[in-house]
mmCIF file of C-alpha atoms and ligand atoms in Angstrom:
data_model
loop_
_atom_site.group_PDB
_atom_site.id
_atom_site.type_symbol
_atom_site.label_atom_id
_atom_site.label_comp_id
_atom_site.label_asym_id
_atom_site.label_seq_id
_atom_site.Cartn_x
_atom_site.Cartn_y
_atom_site.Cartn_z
ATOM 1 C CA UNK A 1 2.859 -30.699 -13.561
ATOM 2 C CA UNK A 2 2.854 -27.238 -14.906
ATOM 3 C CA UNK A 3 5.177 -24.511 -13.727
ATOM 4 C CA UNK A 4 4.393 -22.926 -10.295
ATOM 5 C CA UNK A 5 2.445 -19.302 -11.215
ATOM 6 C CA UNK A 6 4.078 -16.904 -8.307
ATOM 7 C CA UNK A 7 1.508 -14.713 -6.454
ATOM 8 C CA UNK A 8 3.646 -11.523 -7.005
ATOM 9 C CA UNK A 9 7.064 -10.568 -8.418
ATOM 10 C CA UNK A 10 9.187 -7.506 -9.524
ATOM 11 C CA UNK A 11 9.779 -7.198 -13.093
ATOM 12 C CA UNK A 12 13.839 -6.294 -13.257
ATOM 13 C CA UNK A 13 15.241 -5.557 -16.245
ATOM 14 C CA UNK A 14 18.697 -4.690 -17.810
ATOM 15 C CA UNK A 15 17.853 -0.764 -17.523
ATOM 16 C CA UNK A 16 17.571 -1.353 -13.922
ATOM 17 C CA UNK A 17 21.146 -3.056 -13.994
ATOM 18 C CA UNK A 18 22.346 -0.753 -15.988
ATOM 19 C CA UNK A 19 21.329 2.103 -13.908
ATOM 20 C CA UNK A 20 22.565 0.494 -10.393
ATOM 21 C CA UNK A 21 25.845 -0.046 -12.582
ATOM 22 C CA UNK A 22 25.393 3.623 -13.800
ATOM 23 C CA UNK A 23 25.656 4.584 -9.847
ATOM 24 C CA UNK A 24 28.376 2.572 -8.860
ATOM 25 C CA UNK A 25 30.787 3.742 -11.142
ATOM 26 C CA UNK A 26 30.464 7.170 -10.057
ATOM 27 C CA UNK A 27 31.607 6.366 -6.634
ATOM 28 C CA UNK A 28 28.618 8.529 -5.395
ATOM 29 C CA UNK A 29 25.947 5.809 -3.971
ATOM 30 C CA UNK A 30 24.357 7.136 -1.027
ATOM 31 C CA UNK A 31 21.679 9.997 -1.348
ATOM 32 C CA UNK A 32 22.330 12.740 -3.913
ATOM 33 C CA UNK A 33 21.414 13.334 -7.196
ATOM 34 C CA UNK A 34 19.552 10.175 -8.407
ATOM 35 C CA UNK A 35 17.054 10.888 -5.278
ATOM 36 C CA UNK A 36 16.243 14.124 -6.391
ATOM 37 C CA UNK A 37 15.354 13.606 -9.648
ATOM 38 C CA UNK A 38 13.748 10.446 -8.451
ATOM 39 C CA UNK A 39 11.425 12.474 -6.014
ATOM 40 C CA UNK A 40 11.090 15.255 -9.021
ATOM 41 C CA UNK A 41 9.453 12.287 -11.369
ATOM 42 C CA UNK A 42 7.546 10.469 -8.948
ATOM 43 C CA UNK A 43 5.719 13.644 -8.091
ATOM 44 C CA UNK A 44 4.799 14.563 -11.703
ATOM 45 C CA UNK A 45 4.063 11.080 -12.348
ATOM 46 C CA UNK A 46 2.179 10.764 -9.429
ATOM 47 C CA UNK A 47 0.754 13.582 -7.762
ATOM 48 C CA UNK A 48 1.227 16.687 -10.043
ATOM 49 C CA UNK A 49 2.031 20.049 -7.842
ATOM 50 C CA UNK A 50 2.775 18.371 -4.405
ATOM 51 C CA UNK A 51 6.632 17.493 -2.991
ATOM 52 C CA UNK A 52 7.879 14.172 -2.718
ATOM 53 C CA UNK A 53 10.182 12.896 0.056
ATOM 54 C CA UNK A 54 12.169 9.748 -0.649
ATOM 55 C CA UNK A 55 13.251 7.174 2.484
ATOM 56 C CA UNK A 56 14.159 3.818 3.066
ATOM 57 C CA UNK A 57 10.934 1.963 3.669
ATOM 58 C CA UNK A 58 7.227 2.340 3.343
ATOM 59 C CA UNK A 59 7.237 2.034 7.230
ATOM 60 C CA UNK A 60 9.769 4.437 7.835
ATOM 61 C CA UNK A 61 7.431 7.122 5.485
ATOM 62 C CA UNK A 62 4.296 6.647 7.406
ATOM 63 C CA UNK A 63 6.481 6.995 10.666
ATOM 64 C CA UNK A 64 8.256 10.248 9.664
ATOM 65 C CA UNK A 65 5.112 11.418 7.917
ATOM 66 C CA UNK A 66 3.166 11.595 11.295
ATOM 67 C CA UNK A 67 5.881 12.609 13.323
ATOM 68 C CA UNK A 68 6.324 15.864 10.498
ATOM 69 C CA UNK A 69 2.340 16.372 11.039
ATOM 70 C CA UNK A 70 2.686 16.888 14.639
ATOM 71 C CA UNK A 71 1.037 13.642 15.951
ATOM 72 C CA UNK A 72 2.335 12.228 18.999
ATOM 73 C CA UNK A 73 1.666 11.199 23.126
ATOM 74 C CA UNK A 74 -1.730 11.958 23.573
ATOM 75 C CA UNK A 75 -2.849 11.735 20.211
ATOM 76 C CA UNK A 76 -5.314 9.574 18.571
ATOM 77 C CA UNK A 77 -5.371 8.119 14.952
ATOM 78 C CA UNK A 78 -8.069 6.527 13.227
ATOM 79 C CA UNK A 79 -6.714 3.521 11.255
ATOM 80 C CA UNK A 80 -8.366 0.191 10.013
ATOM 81 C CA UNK A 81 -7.497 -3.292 11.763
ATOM 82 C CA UNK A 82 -7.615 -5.051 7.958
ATOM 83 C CA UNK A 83 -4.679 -4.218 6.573
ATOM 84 C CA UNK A 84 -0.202 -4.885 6.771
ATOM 85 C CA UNK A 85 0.475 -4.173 10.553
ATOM 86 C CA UNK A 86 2.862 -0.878 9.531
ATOM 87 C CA UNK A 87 -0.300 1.221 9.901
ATOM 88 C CA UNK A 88 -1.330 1.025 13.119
ATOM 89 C CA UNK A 89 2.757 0.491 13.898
ATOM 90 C CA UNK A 90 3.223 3.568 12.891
ATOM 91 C CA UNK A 91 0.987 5.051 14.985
ATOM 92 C CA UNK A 92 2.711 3.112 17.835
ATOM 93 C CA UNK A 93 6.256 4.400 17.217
ATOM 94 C CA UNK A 94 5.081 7.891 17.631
ATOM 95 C CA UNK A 95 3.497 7.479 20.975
ATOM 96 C CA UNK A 96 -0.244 8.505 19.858
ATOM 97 C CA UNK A 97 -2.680 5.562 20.015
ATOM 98 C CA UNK A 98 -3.645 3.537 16.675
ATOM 99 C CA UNK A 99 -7.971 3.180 17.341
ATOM 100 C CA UNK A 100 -8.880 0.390 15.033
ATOM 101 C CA UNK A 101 -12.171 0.741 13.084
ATOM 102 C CA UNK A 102 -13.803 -1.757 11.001
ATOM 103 C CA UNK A 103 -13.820 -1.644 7.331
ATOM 104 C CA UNK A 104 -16.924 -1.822 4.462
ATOM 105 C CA UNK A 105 -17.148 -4.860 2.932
ATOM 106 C CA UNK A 106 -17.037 -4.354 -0.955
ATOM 107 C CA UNK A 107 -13.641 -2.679 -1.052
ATOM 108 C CA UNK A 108 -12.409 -3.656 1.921
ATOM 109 C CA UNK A 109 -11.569 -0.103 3.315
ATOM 110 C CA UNK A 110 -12.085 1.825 6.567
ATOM 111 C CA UNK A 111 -15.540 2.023 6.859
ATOM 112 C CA UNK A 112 -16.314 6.199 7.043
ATOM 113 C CA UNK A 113 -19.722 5.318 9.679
ATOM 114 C CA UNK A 114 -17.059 3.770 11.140
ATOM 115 C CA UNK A 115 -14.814 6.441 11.708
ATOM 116 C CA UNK A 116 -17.407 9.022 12.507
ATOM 117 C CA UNK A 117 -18.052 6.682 15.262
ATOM 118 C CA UNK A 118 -14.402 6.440 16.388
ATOM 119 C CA UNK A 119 -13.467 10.194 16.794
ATOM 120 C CA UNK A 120 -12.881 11.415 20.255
ATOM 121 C CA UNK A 121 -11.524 15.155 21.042
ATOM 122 C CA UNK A 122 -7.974 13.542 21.058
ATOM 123 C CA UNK A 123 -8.473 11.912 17.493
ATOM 124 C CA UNK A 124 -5.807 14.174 15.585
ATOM 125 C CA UNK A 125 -6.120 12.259 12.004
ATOM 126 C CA UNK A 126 -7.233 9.230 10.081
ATOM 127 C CA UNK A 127 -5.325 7.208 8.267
ATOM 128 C CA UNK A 128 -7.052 5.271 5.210
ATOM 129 C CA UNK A 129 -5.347 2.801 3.445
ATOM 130 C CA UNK A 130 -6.064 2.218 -0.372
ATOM 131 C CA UNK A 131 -5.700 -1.874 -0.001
ATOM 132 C CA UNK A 132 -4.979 -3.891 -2.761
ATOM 133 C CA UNK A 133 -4.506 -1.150 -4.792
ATOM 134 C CA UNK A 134 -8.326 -0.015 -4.834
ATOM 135 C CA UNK A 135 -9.212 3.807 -3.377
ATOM 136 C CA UNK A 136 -10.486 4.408 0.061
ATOM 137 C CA UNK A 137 -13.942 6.197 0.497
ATOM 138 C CA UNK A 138 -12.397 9.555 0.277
ATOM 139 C CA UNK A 139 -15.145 10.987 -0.954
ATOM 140 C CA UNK A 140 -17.539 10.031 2.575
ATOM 141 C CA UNK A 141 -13.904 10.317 4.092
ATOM 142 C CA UNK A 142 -13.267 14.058 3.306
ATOM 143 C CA UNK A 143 -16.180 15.889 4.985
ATOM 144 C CA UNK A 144 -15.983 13.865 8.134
ATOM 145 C CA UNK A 145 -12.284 14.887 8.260
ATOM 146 C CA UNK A 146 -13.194 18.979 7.608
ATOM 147 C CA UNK A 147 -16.532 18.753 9.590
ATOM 148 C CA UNK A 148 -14.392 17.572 12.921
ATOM 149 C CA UNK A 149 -11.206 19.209 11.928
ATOM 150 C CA UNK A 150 -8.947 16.385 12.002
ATOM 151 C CA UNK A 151 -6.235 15.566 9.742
ATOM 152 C CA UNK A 152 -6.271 13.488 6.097
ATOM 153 C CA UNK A 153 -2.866 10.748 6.180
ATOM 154 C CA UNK A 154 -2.437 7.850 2.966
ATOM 155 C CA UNK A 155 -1.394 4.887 3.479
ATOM 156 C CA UNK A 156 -0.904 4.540 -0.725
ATOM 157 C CA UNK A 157 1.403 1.424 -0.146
ATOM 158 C CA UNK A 158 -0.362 -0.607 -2.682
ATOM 159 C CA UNK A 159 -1.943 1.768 -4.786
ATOM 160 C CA UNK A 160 0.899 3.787 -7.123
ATOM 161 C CA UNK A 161 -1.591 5.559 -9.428
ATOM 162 C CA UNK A 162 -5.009 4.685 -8.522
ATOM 163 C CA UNK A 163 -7.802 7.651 -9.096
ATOM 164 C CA UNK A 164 -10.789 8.441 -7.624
ATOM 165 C CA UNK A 165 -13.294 11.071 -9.311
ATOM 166 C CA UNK A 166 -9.997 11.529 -11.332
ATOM 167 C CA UNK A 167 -8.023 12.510 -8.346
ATOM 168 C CA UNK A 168 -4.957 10.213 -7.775
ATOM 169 C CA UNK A 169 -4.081 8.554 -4.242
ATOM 170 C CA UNK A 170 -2.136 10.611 -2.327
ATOM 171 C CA UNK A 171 -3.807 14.167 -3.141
ATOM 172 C CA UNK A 172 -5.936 13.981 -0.723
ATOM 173 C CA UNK A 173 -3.918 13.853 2.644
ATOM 174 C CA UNK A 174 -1.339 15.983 4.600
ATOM 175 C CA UNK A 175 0.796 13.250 3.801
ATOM 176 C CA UNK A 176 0.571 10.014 1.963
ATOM 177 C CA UNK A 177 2.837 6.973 1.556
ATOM 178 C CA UNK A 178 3.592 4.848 -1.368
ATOM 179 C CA UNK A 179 5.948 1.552 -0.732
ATOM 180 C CA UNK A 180 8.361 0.966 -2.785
ATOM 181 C CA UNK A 181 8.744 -3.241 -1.991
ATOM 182 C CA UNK A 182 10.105 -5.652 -4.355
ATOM 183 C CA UNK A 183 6.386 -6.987 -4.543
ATOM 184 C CA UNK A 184 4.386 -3.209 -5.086
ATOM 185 C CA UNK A 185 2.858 -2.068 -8.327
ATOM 186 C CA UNK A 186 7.140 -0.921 -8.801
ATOM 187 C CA UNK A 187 10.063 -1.084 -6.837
ATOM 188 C CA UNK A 188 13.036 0.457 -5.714
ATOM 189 C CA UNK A 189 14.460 -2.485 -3.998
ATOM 190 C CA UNK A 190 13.386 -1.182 -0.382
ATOM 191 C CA UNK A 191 12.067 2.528 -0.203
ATOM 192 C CA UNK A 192 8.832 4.653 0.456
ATOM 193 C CA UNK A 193 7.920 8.025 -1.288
ATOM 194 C CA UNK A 194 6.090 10.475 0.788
ATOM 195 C CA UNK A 195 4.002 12.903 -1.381
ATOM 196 C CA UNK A 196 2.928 16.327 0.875
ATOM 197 C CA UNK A 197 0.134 18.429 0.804
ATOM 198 C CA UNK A 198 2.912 21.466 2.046
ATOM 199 C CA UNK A 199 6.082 22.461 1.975
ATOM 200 C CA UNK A 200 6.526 23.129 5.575
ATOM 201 C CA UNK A 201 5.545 19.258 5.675
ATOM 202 C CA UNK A 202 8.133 18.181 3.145
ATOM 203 C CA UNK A 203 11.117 19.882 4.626
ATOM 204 C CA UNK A 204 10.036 18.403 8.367
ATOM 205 C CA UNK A 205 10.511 14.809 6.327
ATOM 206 C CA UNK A 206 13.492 15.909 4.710
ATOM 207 C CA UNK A 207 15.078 17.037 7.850
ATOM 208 C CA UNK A 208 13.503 13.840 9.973
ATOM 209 C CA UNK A 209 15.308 11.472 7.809
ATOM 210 C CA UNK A 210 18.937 13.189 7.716
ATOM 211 C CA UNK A 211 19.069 13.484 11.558
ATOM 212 C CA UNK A 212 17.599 16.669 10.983
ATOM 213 C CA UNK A 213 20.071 18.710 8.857
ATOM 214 C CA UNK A 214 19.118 20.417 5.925
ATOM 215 C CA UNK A 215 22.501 21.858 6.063
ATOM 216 C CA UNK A 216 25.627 19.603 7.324
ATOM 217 C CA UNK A 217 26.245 19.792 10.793
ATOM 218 C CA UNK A 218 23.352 21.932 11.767
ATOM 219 C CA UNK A 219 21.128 19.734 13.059
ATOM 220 C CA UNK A 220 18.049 21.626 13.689
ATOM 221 C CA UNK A 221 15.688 18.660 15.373
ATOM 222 C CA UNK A 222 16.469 15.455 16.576
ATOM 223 C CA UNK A 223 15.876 13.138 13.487
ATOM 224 C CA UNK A 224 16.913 9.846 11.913
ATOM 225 C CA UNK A 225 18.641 7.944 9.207
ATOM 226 C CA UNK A 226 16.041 6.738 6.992
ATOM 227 C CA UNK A 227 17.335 8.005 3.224
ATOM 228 C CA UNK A 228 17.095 6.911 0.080
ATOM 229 C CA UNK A 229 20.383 5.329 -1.687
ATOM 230 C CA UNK A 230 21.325 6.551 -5.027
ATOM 231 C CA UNK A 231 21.671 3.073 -6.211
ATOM 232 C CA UNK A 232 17.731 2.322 -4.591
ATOM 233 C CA UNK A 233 16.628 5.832 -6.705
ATOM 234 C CA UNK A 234 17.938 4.731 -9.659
ATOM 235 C CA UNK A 235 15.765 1.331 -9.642
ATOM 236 C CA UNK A 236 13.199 3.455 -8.832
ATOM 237 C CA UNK A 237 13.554 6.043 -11.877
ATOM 238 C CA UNK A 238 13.627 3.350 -14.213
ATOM 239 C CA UNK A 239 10.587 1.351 -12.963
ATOM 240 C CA UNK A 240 9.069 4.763 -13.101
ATOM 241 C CA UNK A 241 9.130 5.334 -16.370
ATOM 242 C CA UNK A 242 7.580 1.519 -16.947
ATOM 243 C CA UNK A 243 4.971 0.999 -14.271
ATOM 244 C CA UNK A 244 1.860 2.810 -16.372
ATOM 245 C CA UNK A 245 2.455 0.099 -18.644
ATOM 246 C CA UNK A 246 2.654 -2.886 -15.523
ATOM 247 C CA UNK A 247 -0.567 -1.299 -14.162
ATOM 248 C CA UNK A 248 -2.607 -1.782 -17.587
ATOM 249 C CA UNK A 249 -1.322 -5.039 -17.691
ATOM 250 C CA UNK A 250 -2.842 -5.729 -14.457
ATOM 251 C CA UNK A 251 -6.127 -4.231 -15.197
ATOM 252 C CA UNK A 252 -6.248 -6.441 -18.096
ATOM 253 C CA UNK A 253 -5.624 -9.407 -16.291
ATOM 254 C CA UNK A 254 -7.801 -8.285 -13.721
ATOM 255 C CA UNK A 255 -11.149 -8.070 -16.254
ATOM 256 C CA UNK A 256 -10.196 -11.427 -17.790
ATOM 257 C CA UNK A 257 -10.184 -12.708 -14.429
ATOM 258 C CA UNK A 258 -13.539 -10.753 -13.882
ATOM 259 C CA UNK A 259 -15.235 -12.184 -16.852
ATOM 260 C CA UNK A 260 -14.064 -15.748 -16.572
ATOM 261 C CA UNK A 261 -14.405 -16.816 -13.016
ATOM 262 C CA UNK A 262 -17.740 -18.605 -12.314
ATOM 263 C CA UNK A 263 -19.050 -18.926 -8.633
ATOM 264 C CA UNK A 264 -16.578 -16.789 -6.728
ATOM 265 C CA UNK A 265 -17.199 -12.883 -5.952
ATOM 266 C CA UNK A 266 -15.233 -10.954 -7.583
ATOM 267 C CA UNK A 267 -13.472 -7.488 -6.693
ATOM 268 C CA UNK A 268 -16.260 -4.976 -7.016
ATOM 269 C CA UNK A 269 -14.939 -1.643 -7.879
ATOM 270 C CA UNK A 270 -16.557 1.676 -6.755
ATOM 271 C CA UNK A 271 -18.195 4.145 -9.295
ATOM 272 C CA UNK A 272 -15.806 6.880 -9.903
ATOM 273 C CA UNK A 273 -12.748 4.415 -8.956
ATOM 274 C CA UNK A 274 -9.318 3.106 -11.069
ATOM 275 C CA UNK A 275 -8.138 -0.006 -9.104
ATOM 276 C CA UNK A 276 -4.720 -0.445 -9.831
ATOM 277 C CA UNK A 277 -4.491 -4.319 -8.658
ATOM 278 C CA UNK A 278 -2.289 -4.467 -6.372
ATOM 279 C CA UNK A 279 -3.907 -7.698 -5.468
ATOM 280 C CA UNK A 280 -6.921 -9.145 -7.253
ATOM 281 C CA UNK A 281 -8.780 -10.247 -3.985
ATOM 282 C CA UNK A 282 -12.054 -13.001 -4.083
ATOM 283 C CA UNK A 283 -13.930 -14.075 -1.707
ATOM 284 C CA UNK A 284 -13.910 -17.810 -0.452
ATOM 285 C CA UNK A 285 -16.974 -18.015 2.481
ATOM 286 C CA UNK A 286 -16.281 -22.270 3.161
ATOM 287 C CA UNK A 287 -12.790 -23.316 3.989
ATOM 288 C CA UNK A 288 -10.687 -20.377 2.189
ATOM 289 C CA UNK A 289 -7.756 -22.226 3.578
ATOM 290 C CA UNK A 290 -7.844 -25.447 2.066
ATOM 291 C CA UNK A 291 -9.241 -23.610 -0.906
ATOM 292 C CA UNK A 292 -5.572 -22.095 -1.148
ATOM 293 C CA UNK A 293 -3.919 -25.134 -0.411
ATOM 294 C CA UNK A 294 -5.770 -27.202 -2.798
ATOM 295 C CA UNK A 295 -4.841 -24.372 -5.667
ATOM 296 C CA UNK A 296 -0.850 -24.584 -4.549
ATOM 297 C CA UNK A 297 -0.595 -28.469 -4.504
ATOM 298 C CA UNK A 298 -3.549 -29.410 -6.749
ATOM 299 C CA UNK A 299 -3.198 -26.845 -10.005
ATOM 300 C CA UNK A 300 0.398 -24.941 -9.120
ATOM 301 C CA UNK A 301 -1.038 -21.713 -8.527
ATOM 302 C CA UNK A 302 0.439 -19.209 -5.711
ATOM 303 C CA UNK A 303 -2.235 -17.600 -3.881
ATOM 304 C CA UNK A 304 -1.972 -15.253 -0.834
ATOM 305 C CA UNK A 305 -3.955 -14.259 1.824
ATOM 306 C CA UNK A 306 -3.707 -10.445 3.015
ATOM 307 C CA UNK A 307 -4.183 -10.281 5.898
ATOM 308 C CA UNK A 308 -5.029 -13.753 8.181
ATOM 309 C CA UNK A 309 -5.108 -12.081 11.551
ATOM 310 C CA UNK A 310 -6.709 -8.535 11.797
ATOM 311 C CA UNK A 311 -4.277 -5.598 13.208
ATOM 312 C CA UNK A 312 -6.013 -5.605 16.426
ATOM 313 C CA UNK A 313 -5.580 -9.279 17.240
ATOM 314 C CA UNK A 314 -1.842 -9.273 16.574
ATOM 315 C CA UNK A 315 0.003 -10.031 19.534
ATOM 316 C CA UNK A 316 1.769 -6.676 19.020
ATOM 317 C CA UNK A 317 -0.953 -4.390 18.697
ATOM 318 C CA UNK A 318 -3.852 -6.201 20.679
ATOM 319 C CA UNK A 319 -3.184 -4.103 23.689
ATOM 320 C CA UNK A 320 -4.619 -1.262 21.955
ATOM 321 C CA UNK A 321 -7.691 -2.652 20.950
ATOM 322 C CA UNK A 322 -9.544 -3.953 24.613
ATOM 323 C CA UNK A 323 -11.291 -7.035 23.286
ATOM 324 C CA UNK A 324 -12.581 -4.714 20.653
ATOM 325 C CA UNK A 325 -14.959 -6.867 17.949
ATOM 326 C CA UNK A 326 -15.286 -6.012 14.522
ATOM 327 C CA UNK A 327 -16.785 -8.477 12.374
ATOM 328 C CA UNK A 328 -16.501 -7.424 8.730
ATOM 329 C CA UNK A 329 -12.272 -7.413 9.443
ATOM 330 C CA UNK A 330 -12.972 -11.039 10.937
ATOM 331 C CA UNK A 331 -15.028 -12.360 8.259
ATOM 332 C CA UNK A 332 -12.650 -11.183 5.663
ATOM 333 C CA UNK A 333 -9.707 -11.812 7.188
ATOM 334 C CA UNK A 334 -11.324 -15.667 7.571
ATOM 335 C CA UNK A 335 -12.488 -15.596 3.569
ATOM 336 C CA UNK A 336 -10.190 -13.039 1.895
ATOM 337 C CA UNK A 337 -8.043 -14.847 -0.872
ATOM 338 C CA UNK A 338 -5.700 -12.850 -3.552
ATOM 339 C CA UNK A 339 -5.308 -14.696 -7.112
ATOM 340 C CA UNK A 340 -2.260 -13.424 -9.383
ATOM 341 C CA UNK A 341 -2.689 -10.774 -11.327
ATOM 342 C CA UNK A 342 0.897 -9.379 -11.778
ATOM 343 C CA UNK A 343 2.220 -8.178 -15.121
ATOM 344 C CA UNK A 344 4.311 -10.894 -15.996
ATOM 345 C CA UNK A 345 1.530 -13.701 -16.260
ATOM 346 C CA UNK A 346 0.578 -15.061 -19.441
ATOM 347 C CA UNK A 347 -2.347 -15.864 -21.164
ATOM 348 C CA UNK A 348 -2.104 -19.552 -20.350
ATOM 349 C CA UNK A 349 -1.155 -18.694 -16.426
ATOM 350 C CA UNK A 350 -4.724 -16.752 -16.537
ATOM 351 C CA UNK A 351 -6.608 -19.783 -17.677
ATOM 352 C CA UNK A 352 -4.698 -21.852 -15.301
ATOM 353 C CA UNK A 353 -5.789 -19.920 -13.004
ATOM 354 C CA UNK A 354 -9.386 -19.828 -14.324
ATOM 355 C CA UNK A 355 -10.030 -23.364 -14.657
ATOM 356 C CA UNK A 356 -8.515 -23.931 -11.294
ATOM 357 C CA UNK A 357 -10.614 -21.586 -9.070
ATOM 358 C CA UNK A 358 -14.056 -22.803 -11.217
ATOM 359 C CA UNK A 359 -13.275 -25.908 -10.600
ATOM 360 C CA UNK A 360 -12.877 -25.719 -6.969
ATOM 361 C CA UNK A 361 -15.693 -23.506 -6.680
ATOM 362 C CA UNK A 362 -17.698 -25.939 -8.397
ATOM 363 C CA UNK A 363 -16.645 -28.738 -5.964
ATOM 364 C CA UNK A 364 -17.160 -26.432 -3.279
ATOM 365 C CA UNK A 365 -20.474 -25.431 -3.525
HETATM 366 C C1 PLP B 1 3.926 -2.689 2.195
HETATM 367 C C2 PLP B 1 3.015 -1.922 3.077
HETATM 368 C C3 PLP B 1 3.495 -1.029 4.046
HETATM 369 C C4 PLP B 1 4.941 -0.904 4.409
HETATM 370 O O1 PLP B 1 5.797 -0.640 3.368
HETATM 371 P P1 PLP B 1 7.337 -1.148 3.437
HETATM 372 O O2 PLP B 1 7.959 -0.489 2.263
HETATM 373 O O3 PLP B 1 7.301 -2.635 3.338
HETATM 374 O O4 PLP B 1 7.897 -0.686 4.743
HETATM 375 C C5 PLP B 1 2.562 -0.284 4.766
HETATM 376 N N1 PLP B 1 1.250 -0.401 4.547
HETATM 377 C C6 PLP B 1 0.747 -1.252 3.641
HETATM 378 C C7 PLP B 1 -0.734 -1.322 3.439
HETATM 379 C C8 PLP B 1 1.602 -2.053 2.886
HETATM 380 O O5 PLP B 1 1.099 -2.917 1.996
#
């Protein structure tokens, strides 16, 4: 049988070993220079004219982002229930209470009727997540957010450079978070970059992930370790200066895929919107699950399924949600399937994974 097509995987090169090796033999590997210039480019790159915060995780961003925004005990945060469980975790770790809402079913974000529904005088902010790489309704999002005077925070994980009404992801919230996981649009090897709409923002983060020092042994607020590594910053700069490039690659794929597959629905995309693919996400109504095992074992082909169990039926979180029912997070999270799309597929991978999914469709209907 053919070789197995992976559902995701970094692209690391020798200018990323070069650069780690760069690092090393300086003798100076834990945050300094490299993560300043690395926050310096990621904010032109990404989200001209606002600061950028490096840290150790994705997680530990969203954490320190709300925690720098004031939200806390008491608090309430909007977040969807169809998405990775460091969103409403997030929300957890701070004390305030994650209020799940259900999402819209075309793009698979927070639904904004939805959230309009949800907000209660405690609700402090909402926190939309751009999944699979494709905006959130920012633009129904926005005026709810001004007309009840709660606060804007991005959960950008999966979406490094995706626009809407040529705005990019993470403009548009007092904070916003992009994950810098081996499998993301580019990686650091762990890390999150937190992009802020202020600067009084940005140094909060900056002192909440050096135990709260800006200057050695004046610890102003009790804060944590969560920074960046020289060596991580430098695997970031150089996948930096490559991931346009990945994300074109995947858009490619992604309208191949588009034109080719035959009796599947495929990832609408809103007017106005640049989906950066993340994940290239069909729908599979009957069975999804042998559907994806039949593609693995039958035809080779790695597909995932983000996310099987909405956020508010995870063990973890379920206390916050009181039996709460939200059906278009159910039925997706029961049909949702992600194809590859990744960068380093090629042409015959695509029709492999073409001819697979028509032909199971085929069979399947
Ligand atoms: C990956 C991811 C995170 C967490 O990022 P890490 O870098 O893995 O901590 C949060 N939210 C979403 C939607 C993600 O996909």
């Amino acid at each position: 049988m053919s070789e197995f097509i992976v559902p995701a995987k970094p692209i690391i090169g020798d200018d990323e070993r070069m650069a780690v090796d760069r690092v090393m033999r300086s003798g100076m590997v834990a945050q300094g220079p490299e993560v300043a210039a690395f926050e310096n480019e990621f904010s032109a790159h990404f989200v001209p004219g606002r600061p950028s915060v490096a840290v150790n995780s994705g997680t530990a961003g969203l954490h320190l982002g709300l925690l720098a925004a004031g939200v806390g005990p008491g608090d309430e945060v909007i977040v969807p229930s169809f998405t990775f469980a460091a969103t409403g975790n997030s929300v957890a770790l701070t004390g305030a209470t994650p209020v799940f809402v259900d999402i819209e079913p075309d793009t698979f974000t927070m639904d904004p009727v939805a959230v309009a529904a949800a907000i209660t005088p405690r609700t402090r902010g909402v926190m939309p997540v751009h999944l699979y790489g494709h905006p959130a309704r920012m633009r129904e999002l926005e005026p709810i957010a001004k007309k009840h005077d709660i606060a804007i925070y991005e959960d950008a994980a999966q979406a490094h450079g995706a626009m809407l009404d040529g705005r990019p992801v993470g403009s548009f919230g007092e904070f916003a978070m992009f994950s810098l996981y081996p499998t993301k649009n580019m990686t650091s090897g762990e890390g999150g970059m937190v992009t802020a709409a202020s600067d009084e923002v940005a140094r909060k983060l900056r002192l909440l992930r050096n135990q709260g020092m800006e200057r050695q042994y004046e610890n102003e607020i009790i804060g944590f370790n969560a920074r960046m590594t020289d060596i991580h910053a430098a695997i970031g700069r150089v996948q930096l200066t490559k991931v346009d490039a990945w994300t074109k690659t995947r858009q490619a794929n992604a309208a191949y895929l588009d034109a080719s597959l035959d009796g599947v629905t495929v990832p609408p995309v809103i007017d106005g919107a640049e989906h950066v693919y993340h994940q290239y996400t069909i729908r599979v109504p009957e069975d999804r699950d042998g559907f994806v095992a039949a593609l693995k074992n039958e035809y080779n082909v790695g597909a995932g399924v983000y996310y099987p169990i909405p956020n508010h039926r995870l063990p973890s979180l379920t206390s916050y949600a009181n039996n709460l029912h939200l059906p278009e997070t159910e039925k997706a999270a029961r049909e949702v399937l992600s194809l590859p799309v990744h960068p380093s597929l090629t042409q015959e991978d695509l029709d492999r994974i073409v001819c697979a999914v028509n032909t199971l469709a085929k069979a399947g209907a």
